[in-house]
mmCIF file of C-alpha atoms and ligand atoms in Angstrom:
data_model
loop_
_atom_site.group_PDB
_atom_site.id
_atom_site.type_symbol
_atom_site.label_atom_id
_atom_site.label_comp_id
_atom_site.label_asym_id
_atom_site.label_seq_id
_atom_site.Cartn_x
_atom_site.Cartn_y
_atom_site.Cartn_z
ATOM 1 C CA MET A 20 -55.928 27.614 6.387
ATOM 2 C CA LYS A 21 -58.621 28.516 8.495
ATOM 3 C CA GLN A 22 -58.157 29.142 12.380
ATOM 4 C CA LYS A 23 -59.577 26.411 14.513
ATOM 5 C CA LEU A 24 -62.739 27.609 16.508
ATOM 6 C CA ILE A 25 -63.042 26.530 20.268
ATOM 7 C CA ALA A 26 -66.450 27.615 21.660
ATOM 8 C CA GLY A 27 -67.362 27.278 25.380
ATOM 9 C CA ASN A 28 -70.783 26.287 26.244
ATOM 10 C CA TRP A 29 -71.378 27.537 29.668
ATOM 11 C CA LYS A 30 -74.847 25.955 29.742
ATOM 12 C CA MET A 31 -77.127 27.066 32.691
ATOM 13 C CA ASN A 32 -73.916 28.163 34.919
ATOM 14 C CA GLY A 33 -72.476 31.323 36.197
ATOM 15 C CA SER A 34 -72.924 34.410 38.443
ATOM 16 C CA LEU A 35 -72.140 37.935 37.862
ATOM 17 C CA SER A 36 -68.851 37.415 39.877
ATOM 18 C CA ALA A 37 -67.802 33.972 38.668
ATOM 19 C CA ASN A 38 -68.416 35.209 34.914
ATOM 20 C CA GLU A 39 -66.175 38.189 35.484
ATOM 21 C CA ALA A 40 -63.468 35.881 36.951
ATOM 22 C CA LEU A 41 -63.696 33.208 34.308
ATOM 23 C CA VAL A 42 -63.711 35.987 31.248
ATOM 24 C CA ARG A 43 -60.771 37.789 32.695
ATOM 25 C CA ALA A 44 -58.579 34.574 33.248
ATOM 26 C CA VAL A 45 -59.493 33.492 29.603
ATOM 27 C CA GLN A 46 -58.536 36.727 28.172
ATOM 28 C CA ALA A 47 -55.262 36.701 30.178
ATOM 29 C CA GLY A 48 -54.267 33.360 28.663
ATOM 30 C CA ALA A 49 -55.690 33.318 25.040
ATOM 31 C CA ALA A 50 -53.318 34.295 22.326
ATOM 32 C CA THR A 51 -53.811 34.714 18.527
ATOM 33 C CA GLY A 52 -53.955 31.629 16.287
ATOM 34 C CA CYS A 53 -57.246 30.327 17.282
ATOM 35 C CA GLN A 54 -60.967 31.754 17.350
ATOM 36 C CA VAL A 55 -62.299 31.569 20.852
ATOM 37 C CA ALA A 56 -66.114 32.120 21.591
ATOM 38 C CA MET A 57 -68.091 31.946 24.817
ATOM 39 C CA CYS A 58 -71.573 31.068 24.503
ATOM 40 C CA VAL A 59 -73.203 32.306 27.796
ATOM 41 C CA PRO A 60 -76.895 32.286 29.474
ATOM 42 C CA SER A 61 -78.845 34.926 27.910
ATOM 43 C CA VAL A 62 -79.206 37.142 31.145
ATOM 44 C CA TYR A 63 -75.448 37.478 31.038
ATOM 45 C CA LEU A 64 -74.954 38.300 27.358
ATOM 46 C CA SER A 65 -74.555 42.058 28.164
ATOM 47 C CA GLN A 66 -72.198 41.545 30.855
ATOM 48 C CA VAL A 67 -69.777 39.291 28.905
ATOM 49 C CA GLN A 68 -70.190 41.558 25.856
ATOM 50 C CA SER A 69 -68.626 44.446 27.940
ATOM 51 C CA LEU A 70 -66.060 42.144 29.174
ATOM 52 C CA VAL A 71 -64.890 40.689 25.843
ATOM 53 C CA ALA A 72 -65.271 43.970 23.806
ATOM 54 C CA GLY A 73 -62.129 44.568 21.679
ATOM 55 C CA SER A 74 -60.517 41.236 22.640
ATOM 56 C CA GLY A 75 -61.452 39.220 19.616
ATOM 57 C CA ILE A 76 -63.202 36.618 21.561
ATOM 58 C CA TRP A 77 -66.688 36.012 19.955
ATOM 59 C CA LEU A 78 -69.740 36.666 22.227
ATOM 60 C CA GLY A 79 -72.027 33.651 21.921
ATOM 61 C CA ALA A 80 -75.587 32.679 22.724
ATOM 62 C CA GLN A 81 -76.953 29.416 23.465
ATOM 63 C CA ASP A 82 -80.186 29.512 21.556
ATOM 64 C CA VAL A 83 -82.444 31.962 19.440
ATOM 65 C CA SER A 84 -85.992 31.980 18.560
ATOM 66 C CA ALA A 85 -87.057 30.411 15.338
ATOM 67 C CA HIS A 86 -89.318 33.516 14.786
ATOM 68 C CA GLU A 87 -88.437 37.079 13.703
ATOM 69 C CA GLN A 88 -90.360 39.043 16.143
ATOM 70 C CA GLY A 89 -93.898 39.301 17.770
ATOM 71 C CA ALA A 90 -95.992 37.358 20.130
ATOM 72 C CA TYR A 91 -93.520 34.562 21.453
ATOM 73 C CA THR A 92 -93.442 35.344 25.340
ATOM 74 C CA GLY A 93 -90.040 34.498 26.727
ATOM 75 C CA GLU A 94 -88.251 34.100 23.608
ATOM 76 C CA VAL A 95 -85.053 36.086 22.246
ATOM 77 C CA SER A 96 -84.885 37.111 18.439
ATOM 78 C CA ALA A 97 -81.699 36.878 16.463
ATOM 79 C CA ALA A 98 -81.917 40.438 15.829
ATOM 80 C CA MET A 99 -81.960 41.172 19.583
ATOM 81 C CA LEU A 100 -78.775 39.023 20.081
ATOM 82 C CA ARG A 101 -77.072 40.919 17.063
ATOM 83 C CA ASP A 102 -78.215 44.203 18.677
ATOM 84 C CA ILE A 103 -76.257 43.362 21.940
ATOM 85 C CA GLY A 104 -73.276 42.163 20.075
ATOM 86 C CA VAL A 105 -73.598 38.453 19.651
ATOM 87 C CA ARG A 106 -71.537 37.023 17.164
ATOM 88 C CA CYS A 107 -72.467 33.272 17.122
ATOM 89 C CA CYS A 108 -75.257 31.259 18.643
ATOM 90 C CA ILE A 109 -75.686 27.363 19.505
ATOM 91 C CA VAL A 110 -78.791 25.948 17.805
ATOM 92 C CA GLY A 111 -80.033 22.439 18.030
ATOM 93 C CA HIS A 112 -78.125 21.336 21.136
ATOM 94 C CA SER A 113 -78.998 17.870 22.174
ATOM 95 C CA GLU A 114 -80.252 19.208 25.503
ATOM 96 C CA ARG A 115 -82.853 21.336 23.614
ATOM 97 C CA ARG A 116 -83.710 18.614 21.091
ATOM 98 C CA GLN A 117 -84.221 16.246 24.324
ATOM 99 C CA HIS A 118 -85.756 18.649 27.126
ATOM 100 C CA HIS A 119 -87.665 20.880 24.578
ATOM 101 C CA SER A 120 -88.617 18.580 21.930
ATOM 102 C CA GLU A 121 -86.880 20.598 19.289
ATOM 103 C CA SER A 122 -87.234 18.896 15.847
ATOM 104 C CA ASP A 123 -84.795 18.789 12.785
ATOM 105 C CA ALA A 124 -87.067 21.525 11.027
ATOM 106 C CA LEU A 125 -87.298 23.768 14.073
ATOM 107 C CA VAL A 126 -83.516 23.717 14.295
ATOM 108 C CA ALA A 127 -83.182 24.401 10.654
ATOM 109 C CA MET A 128 -85.329 27.612 11.295
ATOM 110 C CA LYS A 129 -83.409 28.756 14.090
ATOM 111 C CA ALA A 130 -80.342 28.631 11.953
ATOM 112 C CA LYS A 131 -82.109 30.479 9.156
ATOM 113 C CA GLN A 132 -82.841 33.373 11.586
ATOM 114 C CA ALA A 133 -79.448 33.524 12.958
ATOM 115 C CA LEU A 134 -77.951 33.800 9.312
ATOM 116 C CA ALA A 135 -80.648 36.518 8.578
ATOM 117 C CA ALA A 136 -79.078 38.587 11.446
ATOM 118 C CA SER A 137 -75.473 38.030 10.536
ATOM 119 C CA ILE A 138 -74.986 35.642 13.449
ATOM 120 C CA THR A 139 -72.978 32.204 12.877
ATOM 121 C CA PRO A 140 -75.057 29.561 13.982
ATOM 122 C CA ILE A 141 -73.222 26.739 15.528
ATOM 123 C CA VAL A 142 -75.652 23.870 14.470
ATOM 124 C CA CYS A 143 -75.312 20.740 16.822
ATOM 125 C CA ILE A 144 -76.001 17.400 15.568
ATOM 126 C CA GLY A 145 -75.220 13.867 16.785
ATOM 127 C CA GLU A 146 -76.609 10.454 17.588
ATOM 128 C CA THR A 147 -77.700 8.746 20.791
ATOM 129 C CA LEU A 148 -76.115 5.622 22.227
ATOM 130 C CA ALA A 149 -78.760 3.474 21.169
ATOM 131 C CA GLU A 150 -78.690 4.878 17.468
ATOM 132 C CA ARG A 151 -74.887 4.130 17.597
ATOM 133 C CA GLU A 152 -75.294 0.616 18.641
ATOM 134 C CA ALA A 153 -78.020 0.310 16.151
ATOM 135 C CA GLY A 154 -75.599 1.258 13.400
ATOM 136 C CA SER A 155 -77.543 4.362 12.264
ATOM 137 C CA THR A 156 -75.054 7.104 13.199
ATOM 138 C CA ALA A 157 -74.567 7.967 9.520
ATOM 139 C CA ASP A 158 -78.251 8.027 8.992
ATOM 140 C CA VAL A 159 -79.059 10.096 11.919
ATOM 141 C CA VAL A 160 -76.456 12.782 11.383
ATOM 142 C CA ARG A 161 -77.137 13.142 7.718
ATOM 143 C CA ARG A 162 -80.808 13.475 8.294
ATOM 144 C CA GLN A 163 -80.176 16.156 10.904
ATOM 145 C CA LEU A 164 -77.880 18.025 8.427
ATOM 146 C CA ALA A 165 -80.113 17.473 5.446
ATOM 147 C CA ALA A 166 -82.971 19.711 7.291
ATOM 148 C CA VAL A 167 -80.537 22.649 7.869
ATOM 149 C CA ILE A 168 -79.139 22.323 4.141
ATOM 150 C CA HIS A 169 -82.842 22.112 2.741
ATOM 151 C CA LEU A 170 -83.783 25.461 4.589
ATOM 152 C CA ASN A 171 -80.333 27.276 4.194
ATOM 153 C CA GLY A 172 -79.018 25.958 0.860
ATOM 154 C CA HIS A 173 -77.499 29.074 -0.664
ATOM 155 C CA CYS A 174 -75.710 30.299 2.711
ATOM 156 C CA ILE A 175 -74.931 27.017 4.279
ATOM 157 C CA SER A 176 -71.238 27.564 4.064
ATOM 158 C CA GLU A 177 -71.765 30.555 6.530
ATOM 159 C CA ILE A 178 -72.812 27.968 9.345
ATOM 160 C CA VAL A 179 -70.483 26.156 11.747
ATOM 161 C CA LEU A 180 -71.272 22.439 12.394
ATOM 162 C CA ALA A 181 -70.689 20.755 15.804
ATOM 163 C CA TYR A 182 -70.798 17.047 15.741
ATOM 164 C CA GLU A 183 -71.892 16.042 19.282
ATOM 165 C CA PRO A 184 -72.556 12.398 19.944
ATOM 166 C CA VAL A 185 -75.097 12.686 22.517
ATOM 167 C CA TRP A 186 -73.354 9.741 24.740
ATOM 168 C CA ALA A 187 -70.583 11.792 24.910
ATOM 169 C CA ILE A 188 -72.068 14.931 26.212
ATOM 170 C CA GLY A 189 -71.210 15.585 30.014
ATOM 171 C CA THR A 190 -70.514 12.102 30.560
ATOM 172 C CA GLY A 191 -66.733 11.868 30.314
ATOM 173 C CA LYS A 192 -67.061 9.422 27.432
ATOM 174 C CA THR A 193 -65.383 10.895 24.481
ATOM 175 C CA ALA A 194 -65.768 9.598 20.836
ATOM 176 C CA SER A 195 -62.375 8.347 19.923
ATOM 177 C CA PRO A 196 -60.266 10.783 17.132
ATOM 178 C CA GLU A 197 -60.984 8.180 14.448
ATOM 179 C CA GLN A 198 -64.657 7.813 15.435
ATOM 180 C CA ALA A 199 -65.069 11.639 15.283
ATOM 181 C CA GLN A 200 -63.051 11.701 12.107
ATOM 182 C CA GLN A 201 -65.159 9.358 10.484
ATOM 183 C CA VAL A 202 -68.315 11.226 11.152
ATOM 184 C CA HIS A 203 -66.770 14.630 10.380
ATOM 185 C CA ALA A 204 -65.636 13.084 6.998
ATOM 186 C CA LEU A 205 -68.958 12.102 5.988
ATOM 187 C CA LEU A 206 -70.573 15.375 7.155
ATOM 188 C CA ARG A 207 -67.811 16.998 4.993
ATOM 189 C CA ALA A 208 -68.955 14.848 2.016
ATOM 190 C CA GLN A 209 -72.540 15.972 2.349
ATOM 191 C CA LEU A 210 -71.629 19.497 2.549
ATOM 192 C CA ARG A 211 -69.582 19.128 -0.619
ATOM 193 C CA ALA A 212 -72.634 17.887 -2.424
ATOM 194 C CA ALA A 213 -74.558 20.884 -1.136
ATOM 195 C CA THR A 214 -71.912 23.772 -1.848
ATOM 196 C CA VAL A 215 -68.623 24.371 -3.615
ATOM 197 C CA GLN A 216 -67.699 26.295 -0.479
ATOM 198 C CA ALA A 217 -68.057 23.131 1.794
ATOM 199 C CA ASP A 218 -64.323 23.417 2.924
ATOM 200 C CA ARG A 219 -64.916 26.853 4.289
ATOM 201 C CA VAL A 220 -67.530 25.227 6.884
ATOM 202 C CA SER A 221 -65.731 24.704 10.317
ATOM 203 C CA ILE A 222 -67.036 21.021 11.715
ATOM 204 C CA VAL A 223 -66.251 21.175 15.335
ATOM 205 C CA TYR A 224 -66.466 18.328 17.775
ATOM 206 C CA GLY A 225 -68.238 18.372 21.011
ATOM 207 C CA GLY A 226 -68.549 15.763 23.901
ATOM 208 C CA SER A 227 -66.272 15.639 26.919
ATOM 209 C CA MET A 228 -63.386 17.596 25.154
ATOM 210 C CA ASN A 229 -60.796 18.263 27.830
ATOM 211 C CA ALA A 230 -57.355 19.184 28.207
ATOM 212 C CA ALA A 231 -56.130 15.575 27.936
ATOM 213 C CA ASN A 232 -57.817 14.514 24.729
ATOM 214 C CA ALA A 233 -58.229 17.885 22.777
ATOM 215 C CA ALA A 234 -54.828 17.646 20.817
ATOM 216 C CA SER A 235 -55.641 14.100 19.369
ATOM 217 C CA LEU A 236 -59.106 15.137 18.385
ATOM 218 C CA LEU A 237 -57.933 18.392 17.089
ATOM 219 C CA ALA A 238 -55.073 16.668 14.917
ATOM 220 C CA GLN A 239 -57.826 14.958 12.717
ATOM 221 C CA PRO A 240 -58.232 16.423 9.394
ATOM 222 C CA ASP A 241 -61.758 17.244 9.263
ATOM 223 C CA ILE A 242 -62.046 18.326 12.942
ATOM 224 C CA ASP A 243 -61.958 22.056 12.960
ATOM 225 C CA GLY A 244 -62.265 22.883 16.493
ATOM 226 C CA GLY A 245 -64.411 22.116 19.576
ATOM 227 C CA LEU A 246 -67.572 22.834 21.438
ATOM 228 C CA VAL A 247 -66.863 22.768 24.923
ATOM 229 C CA GLY A 248 -69.301 22.261 27.841
ATOM 230 C CA GLY A 249 -68.068 21.267 31.313
ATOM 231 C CA ALA A 250 -64.250 22.184 30.580
ATOM 232 C CA SER A 251 -65.065 25.680 29.388
ATOM 233 C CA LEU A 252 -66.221 26.568 33.093
ATOM 234 C CA LYS A 253 -62.444 26.054 34.267
ATOM 235 C CA ALA A 254 -60.188 28.861 32.798
ATOM 236 C CA ALA A 255 -57.092 26.720 32.953
ATOM 237 C CA ASP A 256 -58.899 23.743 31.286
ATOM 238 C CA PHE A 257 -60.471 25.769 28.620
ATOM 239 C CA LEU A 258 -57.076 27.441 27.950
ATOM 240 C CA SER A 259 -55.205 24.040 27.609
ATOM 241 C CA ILE A 260 -57.868 23.376 24.748
ATOM 242 C CA VAL A 261 -57.239 26.697 23.006
ATOM 243 C CA ALA A 262 -53.315 26.016 23.256
ATOM 244 C CA ALA A 263 -53.960 22.389 21.747
ATOM 245 C CA ALA A 264 -56.083 24.014 18.967
ATOM 246 C CA ARG A 265 -53.210 26.580 18.081
ATOM 247 C CA SER A 266 -50.450 23.937 17.858
HETATM 248 C C1 LIG B 9 -71.824 20.719 25.164
HETATM 249 O O1 LIG B 9 -72.577 21.177 26.036
HETATM 250 O O2 LIG B 9 -72.021 21.030 24.183
HETATM 251 C C2 LIG B 9 -70.666 19.710 25.276
HETATM 252 C C3 LIG B 9 -70.026 19.339 24.633
HETATM 253 O O3 LIG B 9 -70.442 19.393 26.840
HETATM 254 P P1 LIG B 9 -69.491 18.660 27.429
HETATM 255 O O4 LIG B 9 -68.059 19.193 27.005
HETATM 256 O O5 LIG B 9 -69.287 18.875 29.074
HETATM 257 O O6 LIG B 9 -69.407 17.262 27.132
#
């Protein structure tokens, strides 16, 4: 059975001193039985790389360029991320789709760049509240995943998929375990149609996961972990989620 993955998304939070305290506290409390990742702002990747070295915690980035190298001012390539020890990278987070107009095609290109550099892309997909209320959740998430499968067909089993209903991110509203499982199951079916290795793919849930709701979400058969925003900034909360993933 594959280990569950709990990935913290720090978003645009942190400072040298706060990062060190947070990483040290998580390291002190985390144990084996669950894969932990910390996706940190790019300026802090080197710092956190030094802090997590040898601990088994994956160093994660929050974005990557869709291009290999060259005249793309301000962007960071997958090879550069790999160079400083990045093991996984969020792509297509809804905040980037919303604030930076990232399309399904661009997200698929970013996943491809990550895979080419041996970085596990954590591909985020999810519907808005309006889309859920219109009954189009399945269509939306299938379309978003299809773009990634289309461009990355033969290595699709190397990705991590994060189902993050947009209406649950940072809002305190969580999908119920049944709502989340329903979507995860249809994503698993879509992956099965694309690869015989679909069961290798971790499909993690994100959206206001916290110490109180993690266990019931993680008990669902197709929920293989969590992508955790707000609660990843508090060591005690993050460690409670990690503990729920190990039990
Ligand atoms: C996220 O940023 O991916 C996320 C799930 O945030 P939160 O846990 O704060 O809803």
